[in-house]
């Protein structure tokens, strides 16, 4: 069995905990190990916060006021995708391995989200669509509680 869901959310701070709670509830119901669920929920929180903060201009068209979160629990893996319709990353602005840009300084209050996602997930892919938004997708191999609903082992 597999589970997937997709949310179309307003770029508002209140949408971030909503997405996180839905993910945590889905994984708890399915029987995913709590440590894995926590890691993925923190990574999702960072990706959603980036979409809310950087995913568009509030004064423009309706589409740039929203973002999309999709989660797939299938077999041994969970994949999460967060897509916005904002300006995309500035050239050299992604901070993942192989994507240039140095990490944020220790005293900075922001700028660590993508690096944190990379640390919490097994694979991370950032797709930049300049002028049309950015897509951050990440996945993690799942561990299951004993007797879990979706346990594939």
GROMACS .gro file of C-alpha atoms in nm:
model
  153
    1UNK     CA    1   0.000   0.000   0.000
    2UNK     CA    2   0.111   0.356  -0.057
    3UNK     CA    3  -0.016   0.694   0.056
    4UNK     CA    4   0.015   1.031  -0.116
    5UNK     CA    5  -0.138   1.370  -0.060
    6UNK     CA    6  -0.100   1.716  -0.202
    7UNK     CA    7  -0.182   2.052  -0.046
    8UNK     CA    8  -0.225   2.387  -0.214
    9UNK     CA    9  -0.144   2.642   0.058
   10UNK     CA   10  -0.139   3.019   0.096
   11UNK     CA   11   0.205   3.168   0.148
   12UNK     CA   12   0.127   3.248   0.511
   13UNK     CA   13   0.318   3.145   0.821
   14UNK     CA   14   0.013   2.957   0.955
   15UNK     CA   15   0.032   2.712   0.664
   16UNK     CA   16   0.369   2.572   0.775
   17UNK     CA   17   0.253   2.393   1.093
   18UNK     CA   18  -0.054   2.268   0.908
   19UNK     CA   19   0.162   2.087   0.651
   20UNK     CA   20   0.392   1.956   0.925
   21UNK     CA   21   0.103   1.819   1.134
   22UNK     CA   22  -0.052   1.648   0.833
   23UNK     CA   23   0.279   1.479   0.752
   24UNK     CA   24   0.335   1.371   1.113
   25UNK     CA   25  -0.021   1.236   1.141
   26UNK     CA   26   0.011   1.043   0.817
   27UNK     CA   27   0.340   0.887   0.921
   28UNK     CA   28   0.219   0.802   1.270
   29UNK     CA   29  -0.092   0.635   1.130
   30UNK     CA   30   0.116   0.440   0.877
   31UNK     CA   31   0.358   0.328   1.150
   32UNK     CA   32   0.675   0.511   1.050
   33UNK     CA   33   0.951   0.523   1.313
   34UNK     CA   34   0.913   0.847   1.515
   35UNK     CA   35   1.276   0.956   1.459
   36UNK     CA   36   1.235   0.933   1.080
   37UNK     CA   37   0.900   1.115   1.103
   38UNK     CA   38   1.060   1.392   1.307
   39UNK     CA   39   1.351   1.438   1.063
   40UNK     CA   40   1.115   1.461   0.767
   41UNK     CA   41   0.881   1.699   0.948
   42UNK     CA   42   1.167   1.937   1.029
   43UNK     CA   43   1.287   1.921   0.667
   44UNK     CA   44   0.931   1.991   0.548
   45UNK     CA   45   0.904   2.283   0.789
   46UNK     CA   46   1.222   2.436   0.644
   47UNK     CA   47   1.107   2.386   0.283
   48UNK     CA   48   0.764   2.538   0.357
   49UNK     CA   49   0.918   2.830   0.546
   50UNK     CA   50   1.139   2.899   0.242
   51UNK     CA   51   0.835   2.892   0.012
   52UNK     CA   52   0.644   3.129   0.241
   53UNK     CA   53   0.938   3.368   0.276
   54UNK     CA   54   1.082   3.361  -0.075
   55UNK     CA   55   0.817   3.200  -0.297
   56UNK     CA   56   0.670   3.509  -0.463
   57UNK     CA   57   0.566   3.866  -0.426
   58UNK     CA   58   0.246   3.920  -0.230
   59UNK     CA   59   0.149   4.216  -0.449
   60UNK     CA   60   0.143   4.023  -0.776
   61UNK     CA   61  -0.089   3.768  -0.933
   62UNK     CA   62  -0.288   3.512  -0.735
   63UNK     CA   63  -0.062   3.219  -0.832
   64UNK     CA   64   0.245   3.363  -0.658
   65UNK     CA   65   0.052   3.386  -0.330
   66UNK     CA   66   0.035   3.006  -0.301
   67UNK     CA   67   0.265   2.706  -0.286
   68UNK     CA   68   0.219   2.331  -0.315
   69UNK     CA   69   0.330   2.047  -0.088
   70UNK     CA   70   0.312   1.686  -0.205
   71UNK     CA   71   0.413   1.382   0.001
   72UNK     CA   72   0.444   1.021  -0.112
   73UNK     CA   73   0.491   0.728   0.125
   74UNK     CA   74   0.555   0.435  -0.102
   75UNK     CA   75   0.731   0.115  -0.012
   76UNK     CA   76   1.049   0.191   0.176
   77UNK     CA   77   1.069   0.561   0.093
   78UNK     CA   78   0.900   0.892   0.161
   79UNK     CA   79   0.938   1.168  -0.097
   80UNK     CA   80   0.829   1.525  -0.029
   81UNK     CA   81   0.810   1.808  -0.280
   82UNK     CA   82   0.753   2.177  -0.208
   83UNK     CA   83   0.696   2.400  -0.511
   84UNK     CA   84   0.637   2.772  -0.526
   85UNK     CA   85   0.576   3.012  -0.813
   86UNK     CA   86   0.805   3.292  -0.705
   87UNK     CA   87   1.121   3.429  -0.867
   88UNK     CA   88   1.325   3.111  -0.809
   89UNK     CA   89   1.665   3.101  -0.644
   90UNK     CA   90   1.909   3.375  -0.733
   91UNK     CA   91   2.190   3.246  -0.954
   92UNK     CA   92   2.429   3.066  -0.719
   93UNK     CA   93   2.177   3.098  -0.436
   94UNK     CA   94   2.111   2.732  -0.359
   95UNK     CA   95   2.329   2.608  -0.074
   96UNK     CA   96   2.332   2.236  -0.145
   97UNK     CA   97   2.640   2.032  -0.228
   98UNK     CA   98   2.748   2.118  -0.578
   99UNK     CA   99   2.529   2.429  -0.597
  100UNK     CA  100   2.790   2.692  -0.496
  101UNK     CA  101   2.708   2.950  -0.225
  102UNK     CA  102   2.873   2.925   0.114
  103UNK     CA  103   2.670   2.833   0.423
  104UNK     CA  104   2.523   3.115   0.629
  105UNK     CA  105   2.750   3.260   0.898
  106UNK     CA  106   2.699   3.126   1.253
  107UNK     CA  107   2.540   3.452   1.370
  108UNK     CA  108   2.291   3.472   1.080
  109UNK     CA  109   1.922   3.433   1.164
  110UNK     CA  110   1.838   3.270   0.830
  111UNK     CA  111   2.002   3.096   0.537
  112UNK     CA  112   2.042   2.745   0.674
  113UNK     CA  113   1.718   2.584   0.558
  114UNK     CA  114   1.845   2.399   0.251
  115UNK     CA  115   2.156   2.282   0.435
  116UNK     CA  116   1.938   2.148   0.717
  117UNK     CA  117   1.713   1.967   0.469
  118UNK     CA  118   2.022   1.808   0.317
  119UNK     CA  119   2.135   1.686   0.659
  120UNK     CA  120   1.796   1.536   0.745
  121UNK     CA  121   1.708   1.369   0.414
  122UNK     CA  122   1.884   1.098   0.213
  123UNK     CA  123   1.853   1.274  -0.123
  124UNK     CA  124   1.771   1.636  -0.202
  125UNK     CA  125   1.701   1.790  -0.539
  126UNK     CA  126   1.651   2.161  -0.602
  127UNK     CA  127   1.502   2.263  -0.933
  128UNK     CA  128   1.527   2.631  -1.009
  129UNK     CA  129   1.279   2.782  -1.252
  130UNK     CA  130   1.388   3.148  -1.270
  131UNK     CA  131   1.083   3.370  -1.282
  132UNK     CA  132   0.851   3.069  -1.234
  133UNK     CA  133   0.954   2.944  -0.890
  134UNK     CA  134   1.158   2.676  -0.726
  135UNK     CA  135   1.094   2.312  -0.640
  136UNK     CA  136   1.266   2.145  -0.346
  137UNK     CA  137   1.220   1.769  -0.329
  138UNK     CA  138   1.375   1.532  -0.081
  139UNK     CA  139   1.337   1.172   0.020
  140UNK     CA  140   1.432   0.942   0.302
  141UNK     CA  141   1.434   0.568   0.348
  142UNK     CA  142   1.169   0.475   0.603
  143UNK     CA  143   1.197   0.262   0.915
  144UNK     CA  144   0.883   0.111   1.061
  145UNK     CA  145   0.746   0.043   1.407
  146UNK     CA  146   0.662  -0.319   1.475
  147UNK     CA  147   0.316  -0.403   1.335
  148UNK     CA  148   0.309  -0.090   1.119
  149UNK     CA  149   0.026  -0.050   0.868
  150UNK     CA  150   0.255  -0.003   0.564
  151UNK     CA  151   0.562  -0.201   0.679
  152UNK     CA  152   0.718  -0.349   0.365
  153UNK     CA  153   0.988  -0.557   0.537
   0.00000   0.00000   0.00000
